[in-house]
A tleap script that builds the chain and sets N, CA, C and O, in Angstrom:
source leaprc.protein.ff14SB
mol = sequence {
  NMET SER GLN LEU SER LYS SER LYS LEU TYR
  ARG PHE ASP LYS ASP GLY SER GLN TRP LYS
  GLU ARG GLY ALA GLY THR VAL LYS PHE LEU
  LYS HIE GLU GLU THR GLU LYS VAL ARG PHE
  VAL MET ARG GLN SER LYS THR LEU LYS ILE
  CYS ALA ASN HIE LEU VAL VAL PRO GLY MET
  THR VAL GLN GLU HIE ASP GLY ASN GLU LYS
  SER CYS VAL TRP HIE ALA THR ASP PHE ALA
  ASP GLY GLU LEU ARG ASP GLU LEU PHE CYS
  ILE ARG PHE GLY SER ILE GLU ARG THR LEU
  ILE PRO CYS TYR CYS CARG
}
set mol.1.N position { -2.677 67.639 0.095 }
set mol.1.CA position { -3.587 68.577 -1.025 }
set mol.1.C position { -4.226 69.249 -0.299 }
set mol.1.O position { -5.046 68.687 0.425 }
set mol.2.N position { -4.071 70.659 -0.246 }
set mol.2.CA position { -4.776 71.475 0.242 }
set mol.2.C position { -6.033 72.255 -0.953 }
set mol.2.O position { -5.597 72.435 -2.090 }
set mol.3.N position { -7.287 72.619 -0.723 }
set mol.3.CA position { -8.105 73.393 -1.702 }
set mol.3.C position { -8.874 74.601 -1.008 }
set mol.3.O position { -9.486 74.619 0.060 }
set mol.4.N position { -8.670 75.533 -1.878 }
set mol.4.CA position { -9.321 76.907 -1.382 }
set mol.4.C position { -10.629 76.747 -2.290 }
set mol.4.O position { -11.046 75.929 -3.110 }
set mol.5.N position { -11.143 78.176 -1.616 }
set mol.5.CA position { -12.563 78.644 -2.199 }
set mol.5.C position { -12.315 79.208 -3.728 }
set mol.5.O position { -11.320 79.819 -4.117 }
set mol.6.N position { -13.352 78.884 -4.407 }
set mol.6.CA position { -12.986 79.683 -5.574 }
set mol.6.C position { -12.733 80.637 -5.684 }
set mol.6.O position { -12.965 81.297 -4.672 }
set mol.7.N position { -12.236 81.273 -6.634 }
set mol.7.CA position { -11.517 82.824 -6.435 }
set mol.7.C position { -10.825 82.957 -8.179 }
set mol.7.O position { -10.466 82.010 -8.879 }
set mol.8.N position { -10.804 84.189 -8.479 }
set mol.8.CA position { -10.262 84.743 -9.628 }
set mol.8.C position { -8.888 85.074 -9.732 }
set mol.8.O position { -8.517 85.766 -8.784 }
set mol.9.N position { -8.193 84.867 -10.389 }
set mol.9.CA position { -6.745 84.940 -10.838 }
set mol.9.C position { -6.359 85.950 -11.511 }
set mol.9.O position { -7.121 86.037 -12.474 }
set mol.10.N position { -5.418 86.953 -11.546 }
set mol.10.CA position { -4.657 88.229 -12.564 }
set mol.10.C position { -3.602 88.084 -12.798 }
set mol.10.O position { -2.957 87.587 -11.874 }
set mol.11.N position { -3.167 88.265 -13.518 }
set mol.11.CA position { -1.468 88.673 -13.993 }
set mol.11.C position { -1.370 90.061 -14.285 }
set mol.11.O position { -2.145 90.674 -15.019 }
set mol.12.N position { -0.275 90.591 -13.613 }
set mol.12.CA position { -0.101 91.883 -14.074 }
set mol.12.C position { 0.827 91.986 -15.672 }
set mol.12.O position { 1.930 91.449 -15.766 }
set mol.13.N position { 0.321 92.588 -16.604 }
set mol.13.CA position { 0.474 92.723 -17.968 }
set mol.13.C position { 1.436 94.314 -17.737 }
set mol.13.O position { 1.014 95.405 -17.353 }
set mol.14.N position { 2.989 93.862 -18.183 }
set mol.14.CA position { 3.696 95.013 -17.826 }
set mol.14.C position { 3.653 95.905 -19.169 }
set mol.14.O position { 3.393 97.107 -19.111 }
set mol.15.N position { 3.904 95.292 -20.291 }
set mol.15.CA position { 3.241 96.217 -21.664 }
set mol.15.C position { 2.260 97.353 -21.382 }
set mol.15.O position { 2.362 98.563 -21.588 }
set mol.16.N position { 1.236 96.585 -20.828 }
set mol.16.CA position { -0.342 97.265 -21.129 }
set mol.16.C position { -0.536 98.138 -19.486 }
set mol.16.O position { -1.535 98.765 -19.132 }
set mol.17.N position { 0.800 97.922 -18.659 }
set mol.17.CA position { 0.472 98.628 -17.526 }
set mol.17.C position { -0.967 98.171 -16.644 }
set mol.17.O position { -1.648 99.060 -16.133 }
set mol.18.N position { -1.295 96.970 -16.537 }
set mol.18.CA position { -2.966 96.736 -16.172 }
set mol.18.C position { -2.884 95.278 -15.807 }
set mol.18.O position { -2.145 94.393 -16.239 }
set mol.19.N position { -3.956 95.255 -14.783 }
set mol.19.CA position { -3.973 93.874 -14.441 }
set mol.19.C position { -5.104 92.990 -15.551 }
set mol.19.O position { -6.144 93.440 -16.033 }
set mol.20.N position { -4.561 91.739 -15.732 }
set mol.20.CA position { -5.422 90.972 -17.168 }
set mol.20.C position { -5.822 89.866 -16.063 }
set mol.20.O position { -5.178 89.354 -15.147 }
set mol.21.N position { -7.274 89.690 -16.564 }
set mol.21.CA position { -7.915 88.026 -15.674 }
set mol.21.C position { -7.228 87.155 -16.471 }
set mol.21.O position { -7.294 87.154 -17.700 }
set mol.22.N position { -6.437 86.262 -15.670 }
set mol.22.CA position { -5.957 84.878 -16.059 }
set mol.22.C position { -6.985 83.523 -16.290 }
set mol.22.O position { -6.916 82.603 -17.106 }
set mol.23.N position { -8.129 83.871 -15.019 }
set mol.23.CA position { -9.313 82.834 -15.304 }
set mol.23.C position { -9.505 82.519 -13.539 }
set mol.23.O position { -8.767 82.853 -12.613 }
set mol.24.N position { -10.880 81.699 -13.528 }
set mol.24.CA position { -11.543 81.937 -12.412 }
set mol.24.C position { -11.974 80.607 -11.954 }
set mol.24.O position { -12.846 80.081 -12.645 }
set mol.25.N position { -11.691 80.175 -11.281 }
set mol.25.CA position { -11.459 78.325 -10.446 }
set mol.25.C position { -11.395 78.358 -9.252 }
set mol.25.O position { -11.873 79.286 -8.599 }
set mol.26.N position { -10.796 77.361 -8.741 }
set mol.26.CA position { -10.578 76.359 -7.670 }
set mol.26.C position { -8.769 76.316 -7.583 }
set mol.26.O position { -8.037 75.854 -8.458 }
set mol.27.N position { -8.426 76.802 -6.552 }
set mol.27.CA position { -6.661 76.729 -6.232 }
set mol.27.C position { -6.603 75.523 -5.419 }
set mol.27.O position { -7.413 75.272 -4.527 }
set mol.28.N position { -5.467 74.666 -5.804 }
set mol.28.CA position { -4.712 73.689 -5.153 }
set mol.28.C position { -3.547 73.627 -4.744 }
set mol.28.O position { -2.804 74.014 -5.646 }
set mol.29.N position { -2.747 73.215 -3.454 }
set mol.29.CA position { -1.482 73.278 -3.337 }
set mol.29.C position { -1.266 71.941 -3.052 }
set mol.29.O position { -1.678 71.252 -2.118 }
set mol.30.N position { -0.430 71.630 -4.171 }
set mol.30.CA position { -0.398 70.245 -4.137 }
set mol.30.C position { 1.280 69.446 -3.555 }
set mol.30.O position { 2.193 69.443 -4.380 }
set mol.31.N position { 1.443 69.052 -2.659 }
set mol.31.CA position { 2.996 68.377 -2.347 }
set mol.31.C position { 3.210 67.276 -2.862 }
set mol.31.O position { 2.328 66.449 -3.097 }
set mol.32.N position { 4.693 67.103 -3.155 }
set mol.32.CA position { 5.105 66.025 -3.822 }
set mol.32.C position { 5.439 64.851 -2.924 }
set mol.32.O position { 6.426 65.221 -2.288 }
set mol.33.N position { 5.139 63.712 -2.579 }
set mol.33.CA position { 5.318 62.992 -1.384 }
set mol.33.C position { 6.852 62.347 -1.557 }
set mol.33.O position { 7.196 61.528 -0.706 }
set mol.34.N position { 7.670 62.647 -2.498 }
set mol.34.CA position { 9.010 62.234 -1.903 }
set mol.34.C position { 10.007 63.398 -1.634 }
set mol.34.O position { 10.981 63.259 -0.895 }
set mol.35.N position { 9.704 64.546 -2.276 }
set mol.35.CA position { 10.640 65.804 -2.201 }
set mol.35.C position { 9.883 66.550 -1.332 }
set mol.35.O position { 10.574 67.139 -0.502 }
set mol.36.N position { 8.731 66.724 -1.240 }
set mol.36.CA position { 8.206 67.546 -0.234 }
set mol.36.C position { 7.537 68.982 -0.795 }
set mol.36.O position { 6.699 69.666 -0.206 }
set mol.37.N position { 8.183 69.254 -2.175 }
set mol.37.CA position { 8.038 70.220 -2.265 }
set mol.37.C position { 6.572 70.680 -2.933 }
set mol.37.O position { 5.934 69.919 -3.660 }
set mol.38.N position { 6.096 72.129 -2.560 }
set mol.38.CA position { 4.505 72.917 -2.905 }
set mol.38.C position { 4.475 73.216 -4.008 }
set mol.38.O position { 5.449 73.802 -4.482 }
set mol.39.N position { 3.223 72.888 -4.892 }
set mol.39.CA position { 3.074 73.403 -6.100 }
set mol.39.C position { 1.783 74.255 -6.119 }
set mol.39.O position { 0.778 73.556 -6.248 }
set mol.40.N position { 1.603 75.276 -6.046 }
set mol.40.CA position { 0.123 76.240 -6.384 }
set mol.40.C position { -0.350 75.875 -8.005 }
set mol.40.O position { 0.294 76.377 -8.926 }
set mol.41.N position { -1.408 75.054 -8.261 }
set mol.41.CA position { -2.018 75.055 -9.495 }
set mol.41.C position { -3.578 75.152 -9.492 }
set mol.41.O position { -4.404 74.497 -8.856 }
set mol.42.N position { -3.726 76.130 -10.364 }
set mol.42.CA position { -5.253 76.540 -10.445 }
set mol.42.C position { -5.657 76.253 -12.050 }
set mol.42.O position { -5.014 76.484 -13.074 }
set mol.43.N position { -6.883 75.701 -11.870 }
set mol.43.CA position { -7.805 75.636 -13.277 }
set mol.43.C position { -8.603 76.202 -13.299 }
set mol.43.O position { -9.137 76.601 -12.264 }
set mol.44.N position { -9.149 76.560 -14.805 }
set mol.44.CA position { -10.612 77.628 -14.906 }
set mol.44.C position { -11.167 76.300 -14.535 }
set mol.44.O position { -10.646 75.185 -14.563 }
set mol.45.N position { -12.944 76.890 -14.002 }
set mol.45.CA position { -13.976 75.958 -13.851 }
set mol.45.C position { -14.577 75.198 -15.172 }
set mol.45.O position { -14.850 73.998 -15.191 }
set mol.46.N position { -14.707 75.921 -16.055 }
set mol.46.CA position { -15.237 75.305 -16.883 }
set mol.46.C position { -14.695 74.641 -17.939 }
set mol.46.O position { -15.231 73.628 -18.388 }
set mol.47.N position { -13.516 75.178 -18.464 }
set mol.47.CA position { -12.496 74.544 -19.282 }
set mol.47.C position { -11.533 73.571 -18.798 }
set mol.47.O position { -10.991 72.889 -19.667 }
set mol.48.N position { -11.234 73.384 -17.679 }
set mol.48.CA position { -10.165 72.835 -16.554 }
set mol.48.C position { -8.847 73.167 -17.341 }
set mol.48.O position { -7.885 72.412 -17.196 }
set mol.49.N position { -8.772 74.053 -18.010 }
set mol.49.CA position { -7.422 74.600 -18.548 }
set mol.49.C position { -6.817 74.932 -17.491 }
set mol.49.O position { -7.539 75.299 -16.564 }
set mol.50.N position { -4.967 74.915 -17.216 }
set mol.50.CA position { -4.169 75.316 -16.452 }
set mol.50.C position { -3.768 76.972 -16.474 }
set mol.50.O position { -3.042 77.631 -17.219 }
set mol.51.N position { -4.519 77.283 -15.404 }
set mol.51.CA position { -4.127 79.278 -15.760 }
set mol.51.C position { -3.083 79.657 -14.862 }
set mol.51.O position { -2.467 80.673 -15.186 }
set mol.52.N position { -2.596 78.840 -13.369 }
set mol.52.CA position { -1.535 79.040 -12.985 }
set mol.52.C position { -0.729 77.689 -12.250 }
set mol.52.O position { -1.390 76.909 -11.563 }
set mol.53.N position { 0.798 77.481 -12.463 }
set mol.53.CA position { 0.998 76.570 -11.951 }
set mol.53.C position { 2.930 76.610 -11.560 }
set mol.53.O position { 3.965 76.706 -12.218 }
set mol.54.N position { 2.710 76.531 -10.729 }
set mol.54.CA position { 4.370 77.303 -9.978 }
set mol.54.C position { 4.463 76.515 -8.765 }
set mol.54.O position { 3.568 75.911 -8.175 }
set mol.55.N position { 6.015 76.650 -8.422 }
set mol.55.CA position { 6.587 76.303 -7.129 }
set mol.55.C position { 6.051 76.937 -5.980 }
set mol.55.O position { 5.524 77.945 -6.452 }
set mol.56.N position { 5.845 76.955 -4.586 }
set mol.56.CA position { 5.802 77.754 -3.917 }
set mol.56.C position { 7.015 77.698 -2.993 }
set mol.56.O position { 7.011 76.744 -2.215 }
set mol.57.N position { 7.967 78.463 -2.931 }
set mol.57.CA position { 9.456 78.766 -2.575 }
set mol.57.C position { 9.681 79.541 -1.810 }
set mol.57.O position { 9.220 80.681 -1.876 }
set mol.58.N position { 10.636 79.028 -0.657 }
set mol.58.CA position { 11.192 79.771 0.290 }
set mol.58.C position { 11.373 81.262 0.074 }
set mol.58.O position { 12.067 81.632 -0.873 }
set mol.59.N position { 10.820 82.115 0.852 }
set mol.59.CA position { 11.314 83.753 0.319 }
set mol.59.C position { 10.182 84.275 0.019 }
set mol.59.O position { 9.940 85.451 0.289 }
set mol.60.N position { 9.087 83.271 -0.746 }
set mol.60.CA position { 8.102 83.969 -1.590 }
set mol.60.C position { 7.304 84.781 -0.541 }
set mol.60.O position { 7.005 84.248 0.528 }
set mol.61.N position { 6.965 86.009 -0.809 }
set mol.61.CA position { 6.056 86.636 0.054 }
set mol.61.C position { 4.508 86.925 -0.498 }
set mol.61.O position { 4.308 87.521 -1.557 }
set mol.62.N position { 3.669 86.530 0.176 }
set mol.62.CA position { 2.226 87.059 -0.362 }
set mol.62.C position { 1.780 88.377 0.657 }
set mol.62.O position { 2.070 88.413 1.852 }
set mol.63.N position { 1.226 89.152 0.132 }
set mol.63.CA position { 0.922 90.571 0.651 }
set mol.63.C position { -0.870 90.843 0.491 }
set mol.63.O position { -1.534 90.273 -0.375 }
set mol.64.N position { -1.252 91.482 1.153 }
set mol.64.CA position { -2.630 91.682 0.741 }
set mol.64.C position { -2.364 93.074 -0.278 }
set mol.64.O position { -1.473 93.919 -0.187 }
set mol.65.N position { -3.346 92.980 -1.146 }
set mol.65.CA position { -3.375 93.959 -2.465 }
set mol.65.C position { -3.982 95.037 -1.930 }
set mol.65.O position { -4.892 94.726 -1.161 }
set mol.66.N position { -3.791 96.268 -2.070 }
set mol.66.CA position { -3.843 97.522 -1.751 }
set mol.66.C position { -5.233 97.798 -0.714 }
set mol.66.O position { -6.069 98.692 -0.844 }
set mol.67.N position { -5.178 96.790 0.279 }
set mol.67.CA position { -5.690 97.036 1.722 }
set mol.67.C position { -6.740 96.633 1.501 }
set mol.67.O position { -7.602 97.051 2.274 }
set mol.68.N position { -7.281 95.514 0.230 }
set mol.68.CA position { -8.083 94.782 0.489 }
set mol.68.C position { -8.136 93.287 0.971 }
set mol.68.O position { -7.447 92.443 0.399 }
set mol.69.N position { -9.133 92.891 2.253 }
set mol.69.CA position { -8.727 91.661 2.235 }
set mol.69.C position { -8.581 90.512 2.041 }
set mol.69.O position { -7.914 89.669 2.642 }
set mol.70.N position { -9.753 90.412 0.450 }
set mol.70.CA position { -10.005 89.379 -0.225 }
set mol.70.C position { -9.202 89.372 -1.120 }
set mol.70.O position { -9.447 88.481 -1.933 }
set mol.71.N position { -7.878 90.281 -1.477 }
set mol.71.CA position { -7.100 89.702 -2.655 }
set mol.71.C position { -5.534 90.019 -2.025 }
set mol.71.O position { -5.009 90.823 -1.255 }
set mol.72.N position { -5.207 89.029 -2.740 }
set mol.72.CA position { -3.676 88.706 -2.227 }
set mol.72.C position { -2.251 88.912 -3.570 }
set mol.72.O position { -2.296 88.143 -4.530 }
set mol.73.N position { -1.570 89.531 -3.527 }
set mol.73.CA position { -0.278 89.519 -4.483 }
set mol.73.C position { 0.947 88.603 -4.106 }
set mol.73.O position { 1.373 88.247 -3.007 }
set mol.74.N position { 1.262 88.408 -5.068 }
set mol.74.CA position { 2.833 87.975 -5.346 }
set mol.74.C position { 3.725 87.217 -6.760 }
set mol.74.O position { 3.234 86.788 -7.804 }
set mol.75.N position { 4.888 87.244 -6.419 }
set mol.75.CA position { 5.402 86.796 -7.502 }
set mol.75.C position { 6.075 85.850 -7.357 }
set mol.75.O position { 6.767 85.599 -6.370 }
set mol.76.N position { 5.901 84.960 -8.709 }
set mol.76.CA position { 6.367 83.836 -8.804 }
set mol.76.C position { 6.762 83.628 -10.265 }
set mol.76.O position { 6.420 84.416 -11.146 }
set mol.77.N position { 7.683 82.253 -10.544 }
set mol.77.CA position { 8.005 81.776 -11.971 }
set mol.77.C position { 7.082 80.767 -12.607 }
set mol.77.O position { 7.152 79.634 -12.132 }
set mol.78.N position { 6.501 80.903 -13.280 }
set mol.78.CA position { 5.001 80.042 -13.582 }
set mol.78.C position { 5.164 79.254 -14.980 }
set mol.78.O position { 5.960 79.581 -15.860 }
set mol.79.N position { 4.346 78.249 -15.031 }
set mol.79.CA position { 4.774 77.462 -16.337 }
set mol.79.C position { 3.296 76.833 -16.643 }
set mol.79.O position { 3.073 75.640 -16.848 }
set mol.80.N position { 2.363 77.856 -16.631 }
set mol.80.CA position { 1.192 77.600 -17.197 }
set mol.80.C position { 0.839 77.546 -18.394 }
set mol.80.O position { -0.109 76.819 -18.691 }
set mol.81.N position { 1.521 78.310 -19.394 }
set mol.81.CA position { 1.376 78.375 -20.616 }
set mol.81.C position { 2.945 77.533 -21.284 }
set mol.81.O position { 3.470 78.079 -22.254 }
set mol.82.N position { 3.427 76.582 -20.866 }
set mol.82.CA position { 4.390 75.529 -21.104 }
set mol.82.C position { 5.787 76.177 -20.986 }
set mol.82.O position { 6.770 75.436 -21.029 }
set mol.83.N position { 5.954 77.626 -20.829 }
set mol.83.CA position { 7.296 78.320 -21.129 }
set mol.83.C position { 7.609 78.971 -19.308 }
set mol.83.O position { 6.636 79.414 -18.698 }
set mol.84.N position { 8.741 78.953 -18.751 }
set mol.84.CA position { 9.134 79.538 -17.427 }
set mol.84.C position { 8.902 81.007 -17.605 }
set mol.84.O position { 9.567 81.432 -18.551 }
set mol.85.N position { 8.077 82.058 -16.927 }
set mol.85.CA position { 7.866 83.215 -17.145 }
set mol.85.C position { 7.687 83.916 -15.533 }
set mol.85.O position { 6.909 83.395 -14.733 }
set mol.86.N position { 8.285 84.822 -15.266 }
set mol.86.CA position { 8.110 85.521 -14.114 }
set mol.86.C position { 6.944 86.568 -14.294 }
set mol.86.O position { 6.923 87.541 -15.048 }
set mol.87.N position { 5.958 86.117 -13.396 }
set mol.87.CA position { 4.861 86.676 -13.401 }
set mol.87.C position { 4.399 87.087 -11.828 }
set mol.87.O position { 4.527 86.400 -10.814 }
set mol.88.N position { 3.656 88.819 -12.005 }
set mol.88.CA position { 3.078 89.058 -10.761 }
set mol.88.C position { 1.800 88.684 -10.677 }
set mol.88.O position { 1.173 88.983 -11.694 }
set mol.89.N position { 0.943 87.945 -9.552 }
set mol.89.CA position { -0.172 87.515 -9.716 }
set mol.89.C position { -1.215 88.526 -8.608 }
set mol.89.O position { -0.929 89.236 -7.645 }
set mol.90.N position { -2.399 88.215 -9.222 }
set mol.90.CA position { -3.053 88.497 -7.845 }
set mol.90.C position { -4.311 88.042 -7.731 }
set mol.90.O position { -4.868 88.157 -8.822 }
set mol.91.N position { -5.026 87.573 -6.904 }
set mol.91.CA position { -5.972 86.505 -6.336 }
set mol.91.C position { -6.776 87.130 -5.650 }
set mol.91.O position { -6.468 87.804 -4.667 }
set mol.92.N position { -8.060 86.954 -6.157 }
set mol.92.CA position { -9.396 87.449 -5.248 }
set mol.92.C position { -10.427 86.578 -4.895 }
set mol.92.O position { -11.021 85.846 -5.687 }
set mol.93.N position { -10.636 86.669 -3.667 }
set mol.93.CA position { -11.999 85.628 -3.388 }
set mol.93.C position { -13.305 86.155 -3.186 }
set mol.93.O position { -13.468 87.353 -3.418 }
set mol.94.N position { -13.994 85.660 -2.905 }
set mol.94.CA position { -15.605 86.191 -3.152 }
set mol.94.C position { -15.750 86.707 -1.643 }
set mol.94.O position { -16.513 87.615 -1.314 }
set mol.95.N position { -15.060 86.128 -0.927 }
set mol.95.CA position { -15.079 86.761 0.682 }
set mol.95.C position { -13.920 86.081 1.504 }
set mol.95.O position { -13.523 84.936 1.290 }
set mol.96.N position { -13.416 86.951 2.495 }
set mol.96.CA position { -12.441 86.495 3.311 }
set mol.96.C position { -12.795 85.311 4.124 }
set mol.96.O position { -11.946 84.510 4.515 }
set mol.97.N position { -14.428 85.182 4.447 }
set mol.97.CA position { -14.705 84.156 5.358 }
set mol.97.C position { -14.124 82.563 4.742 }
set mol.97.O position { -13.521 81.573 5.158 }
set mol.98.N position { -14.779 83.102 3.434 }
set mol.98.CA position { -14.483 81.546 2.753 }
set mol.98.C position { -13.322 81.025 2.353 }
set mol.98.O position { -13.363 79.939 1.776 }
set mol.99.N position { -11.732 81.840 2.621 }
set mol.99.CA position { -11.244 81.607 2.231 }
set mol.99.C position { -10.189 80.884 3.150 }
set mol.99.O position { -10.602 80.939 4.308 }
set mol.100.N position { -8.859 80.162 3.060 }
set mol.100.CA position { -8.398 79.783 3.706 }
set mol.100.C position { -7.122 80.003 4.417 }
set mol.100.O position { -6.574 79.415 5.349 }
set mol.101.N position { -6.763 81.209 3.570 }
set mol.101.CA position { -5.422 82.034 3.485 }
set mol.101.C position { -5.446 83.312 3.905 }
set mol.101.O position { -4.643 84.056 3.342 }
set mol.102.N position { -6.242 83.849 4.860 }
set mol.102.CA position { -6.265 85.135 5.314 }
set mol.102.C position { -4.973 85.353 5.850 }
set mol.102.O position { -4.369 86.412 5.681 }
set mol.103.N position { -4.558 84.464 6.442 }
set mol.103.CA position { -3.156 84.669 7.454 }
set mol.103.C position { -2.047 84.779 6.664 }
set mol.103.O position { -0.995 85.251 7.095 }
set mol.104.N position { -2.229 84.270 5.222 }
set mol.104.CA position { -0.720 84.897 4.426 }
set mol.104.C position { -0.912 85.943 3.893 }
set mol.104.O position { 0.082 86.489 3.413 }
set mol.105.N position { -2.080 86.547 3.781 }
set mol.105.CA position { -1.969 88.205 3.458 }
set mol.105.C position { -1.916 89.324 4.176 }
set mol.105.O position { -2.074 90.503 3.859 }
set mol.106.N position { -1.653 88.756 5.270 }
set mol.106.CA position { -1.394 89.885 6.419 }
set mol.106.C position { -0.058 90.073 6.959 }
set mol.106.O position { 0.143 90.923 7.826 }
savepdb mol mol.pdb
quit
């Protein structure tokens, strides 16, 4: 299991054409012992409600968001709300030095 620093997660609302905050908390990458599949899971800090829950799959690209070193965007099929939905996510960290994934954003 890998854990990243506290961050804010947003999802893109296609209907409103805007980013909506999904939650603030800590990200974990969980690796299944038998299948070795990796899952991205994020829970809100105060309520512990799951705000992201999806597999990290081959071919998934993570990009820097609009030239901001502290934020990254990616597409995923998420299951946080109990049903599979294609989502565009953006995650923003407090500072680039505190993150463990700046290399994924470049």
